[in-house]
Coordinates of N, CA and C in Angstrom, one line a residue:
T1 N 14.1 122.0 126.4 CA 15.4 121.9 125.9 C 15.4 122.7 124.6
E2 N 16.5 123.5 124.5 CA 16.7 124.3 123.4 C 17.5 123.6 122.3
I3 N 17.2 123.8 121.0 CA 17.9 123.2 120.0 C 18.7 124.4 119.3
Y4 N 19.9 124.1 119.1 CA 20.9 125.1 118.4 C 21.2 124.5 117.1
T5 N 21.3 125.3 116.1 CA 21.8 125.0 114.8 C 23.1 125.8 114.5
L6 N 24.1 125.0 114.2 CA 25.4 125.7 113.9 C 25.7 125.5 112.5
S7 N 26.5 126.5 111.9 CA 27.0 126.3 110.6 C 28.2 125.4 110.6
L8 N 28.5 124.8 109.5 CA 29.7 123.9 109.5 C 30.9 124.6 110.0
H9 N 31.0 125.9 109.7 CA 32.2 126.8 110.1 C 32.3 126.8 111.6
D10 N 31.1 127.0 112.2 CA 31.1 127.0 113.7 C 31.2 125.6 114.3
A11 N 30.7 124.6 113.7 CA 30.7 123.3 114.3 C 32.1 122.5 114.2
L12 N 32.8 122.8 113.2 CA 34.1 122.0 113.1 C 35.0 122.2 114.2
P13 N 35.3 123.5 114.7 CA 36.2 123.6 115.8 C 35.6 122.8 117.1
I14 N 34.3 122.8 117.3 CA 33.8 122.1 118.4 C 33.9 120.6 118.3
L15 N 33.7 120.1 117.1 CA 33.9 118.7 116.8 C 35.4 118.3 117.0
E16 N 36.3 119.1 116.7 CA 37.7 118.9 116.9 C 38.0 118.8 118.4
L17 N 37.4 119.7 119.1 CA 37.5 119.6 120.6 C 36.9 118.4 121.2
V18 N 35.8 117.9 120.7 CA 35.2 116.7 121.2 C 36.2 115.6 120.9
E19 N 36.8 115.5 119.8 CA 37.8 114.5 119.4 C 39.0 114.4 120.4
Q20 N 39.2 115.5 121.1 CA 40.4 115.6 122.0 C 40.0 115.2 123.4
L21 N 38.8 114.9 123.6 CA 38.3 114.4 125.0 C 38.8 113.0 125.2
P22 N 38.9 112.6 126.5 CA 39.3 111.2 126.8 C 38.2 110.3 126.2
K23 N 38.6 109.1 125.8 CA 37.7 108.2 125.0 C 36.3 108.1 125.7
G24 N 36.2 107.8 127.0 CA 35.0 107.6 127.7 C 34.1 108.8 127.6
Q25 N 34.6 109.9 127.8 CA 33.9 111.3 127.7 C 33.6 111.5 126.2
R26 N 34.4 111.3 125.4 CA 34.1 111.6 123.9 C 33.0 110.7 123.4
D27 N 33.0 109.4 123.7 CA 32.0 108.5 123.3 C 30.6 108.9 123.9
A28 N 30.6 109.2 125.2 CA 29.4 109.7 125.9 C 28.8 111.0 125.3
V29 N 29.7 112.0 125.1 CA 29.3 113.3 124.6 C 28.7 113.0 123.1
R30 N 29.4 112.3 122.4 CA 28.9 112.1 121.0 C 27.6 111.4 121.1
S31 N 27.3 110.4 121.8 CA 26.1 109.7 121.9 C 25.0 110.5 122.4
R32 N 25.2 111.4 123.4 CA 24.2 112.3 124.0 C 23.9 113.4 123.1
V33 N 24.9 114.1 122.6 CA 24.7 115.4 122.0 C 24.5 115.3 120.4
I34 N 25.3 114.4 119.8 CA 25.2 114.3 118.4 C 24.2 113.3 117.9
E35 N 24.2 112.1 118.6 CA 23.2 111.0 118.3 C 21.9 111.2 119.1
D36 N 21.8 112.1 120.0 CA 20.6 112.3 120.8 C 20.1 111.1 121.6
R37 N 21.0 110.2 122.1 CA 20.7 109.0 122.8 C 20.3 109.4 124.3
E38 N 19.5 108.5 124.8 CA 19.1 108.7 126.2 C 20.3 108.0 127.1
Y39 N 20.3 108.4 128.3 CA 21.3 108.0 129.2 C 21.4 106.5 129.4
D40 N 20.3 105.8 129.4 CA 20.2 104.3 129.6 C 20.8 103.7 128.3
E41 N 20.6 104.3 127.2 CA 21.1 103.8 125.9 C 22.6 103.9 125.9
I42 N 23.1 105.0 126.4 CA 24.5 105.4 126.4 C 25.2 104.4 127.4
A43 N 24.6 104.1 128.5 CA 25.2 103.1 129.5 C 25.3 101.8 128.9
R44 N 24.2 101.3 128.2 CA 24.4 100.0 127.5 C 25.5 100.1 126.5
Q45 N 25.5 101.0 125.7 CA 26.6 101.1 124.6 C 28.0 101.2 125.2
L46 N 28.2 101.8 126.3 CA 29.5 102.0 126.9 C 29.8 100.9 127.9
N47 N 28.7 100.0 128.1 CA 29.0 99.0 129.1 C 29.3 99.5 130.5
C48 N 28.4 100.5 130.9 CA 28.7 101.1 132.3 C 27.2 101.4 132.9
S49 N 27.2 101.8 134.1 CA 25.9 102.2 134.7 C 25.5 103.5 134.1
E50 N 24.2 103.8 134.4 CA 23.6 105.1 133.9 C 24.3 106.3 134.6
L51 N 24.6 106.0 135.9 CA 25.2 107.1 136.6 C 26.6 107.5 136.0
V52 N 27.4 106.4 135.7 CA 28.7 106.7 135.0 C 28.5 107.3 133.6
A53 N 27.5 106.9 132.9 CA 27.1 107.6 131.7 C 26.9 109.0 131.8
R54 N 26.1 109.3 132.8 CA 25.7 110.8 133.0 C 26.9 111.6 133.5
Q55 N 27.8 110.9 134.4 CA 29.1 111.6 134.8 C 29.9 111.9 133.6
R56 N 30.2 111.0 132.8 CA 31.0 111.1 131.5 C 30.5 112.2 130.6
V57 N 29.2 112.3 130.4 CA 28.7 113.4 129.6 C 28.8 114.7 130.3
S58 N 28.6 114.8 131.5 CA 28.7 116.0 132.3 C 30.1 116.5 132.3
R59 N 31.1 115.6 132.6 CA 32.4 116.0 132.7 C 33.0 116.4 131.3
G60 N 32.5 115.6 130.3 CA 33.0 116.0 128.9 C 32.5 117.4 128.4
L61 N 31.2 117.6 128.7 CA 30.6 118.9 128.4 C 31.3 120.0 129.2
S62 N 31.6 119.8 130.4 CA 32.3 120.8 131.3 C 33.6 121.1 130.7
R63 N 34.4 120.1 130.3 CA 35.7 120.2 129.7 C 35.6 120.9 128.3
L64 N 34.6 120.6 127.6 CA 34.4 121.4 126.3 C 34.1 122.8 126.6
R65 N 33.3 123.2 127.5 CA 33.0 124.5 127.9 C 34.3 125.2 128.3
D66 N 35.0 124.7 129.1 CA 36.4 125.3 129.5 C 37.3 125.5 128.4
Q67 N 37.4 124.6 127.4 CA 38.3 124.7 126.4 C 37.8 125.8 125.5
M68 N 36.5 125.9 125.3 CA 35.8 127.0 124.4 C 36.1 128.3 125.0
T69 N 35.9 128.4 126.3 CA 36.2 129.7 127.0 C 37.7 130.1 126.8
E70 N 38.6 129.2 127.0 CA 40.0 129.5 126.8 C 40.3 129.9 125.4
R71 N 39.6 129.4 124.4 CA 39.8 129.8 123.0 C 38.9 131.0 122.6
G72 N 38.2 131.5 123.5 CA 37.3 132.7 123.2 C 36.3 132.5 122.3
R73 N 35.6 131.3 122.3 CA 34.4 130.9 121.4 C 33.2 131.2 122.1

């Protein structure tokens, strides 16, 4: 796993995009990426199965990638 460090200048637009995700995806992405939680922890936190937690993270990250591509980041 690679670790990336972003400046505040670069991170703020990404955090704004995270806030625009649907709630389930937003909470899952925050937990996985920002809080570095494991999927089983995310599932317990969101009261869903681990599979659903993985799907929410995956779909949220995919949506973020699409939005960042559209914005030219």
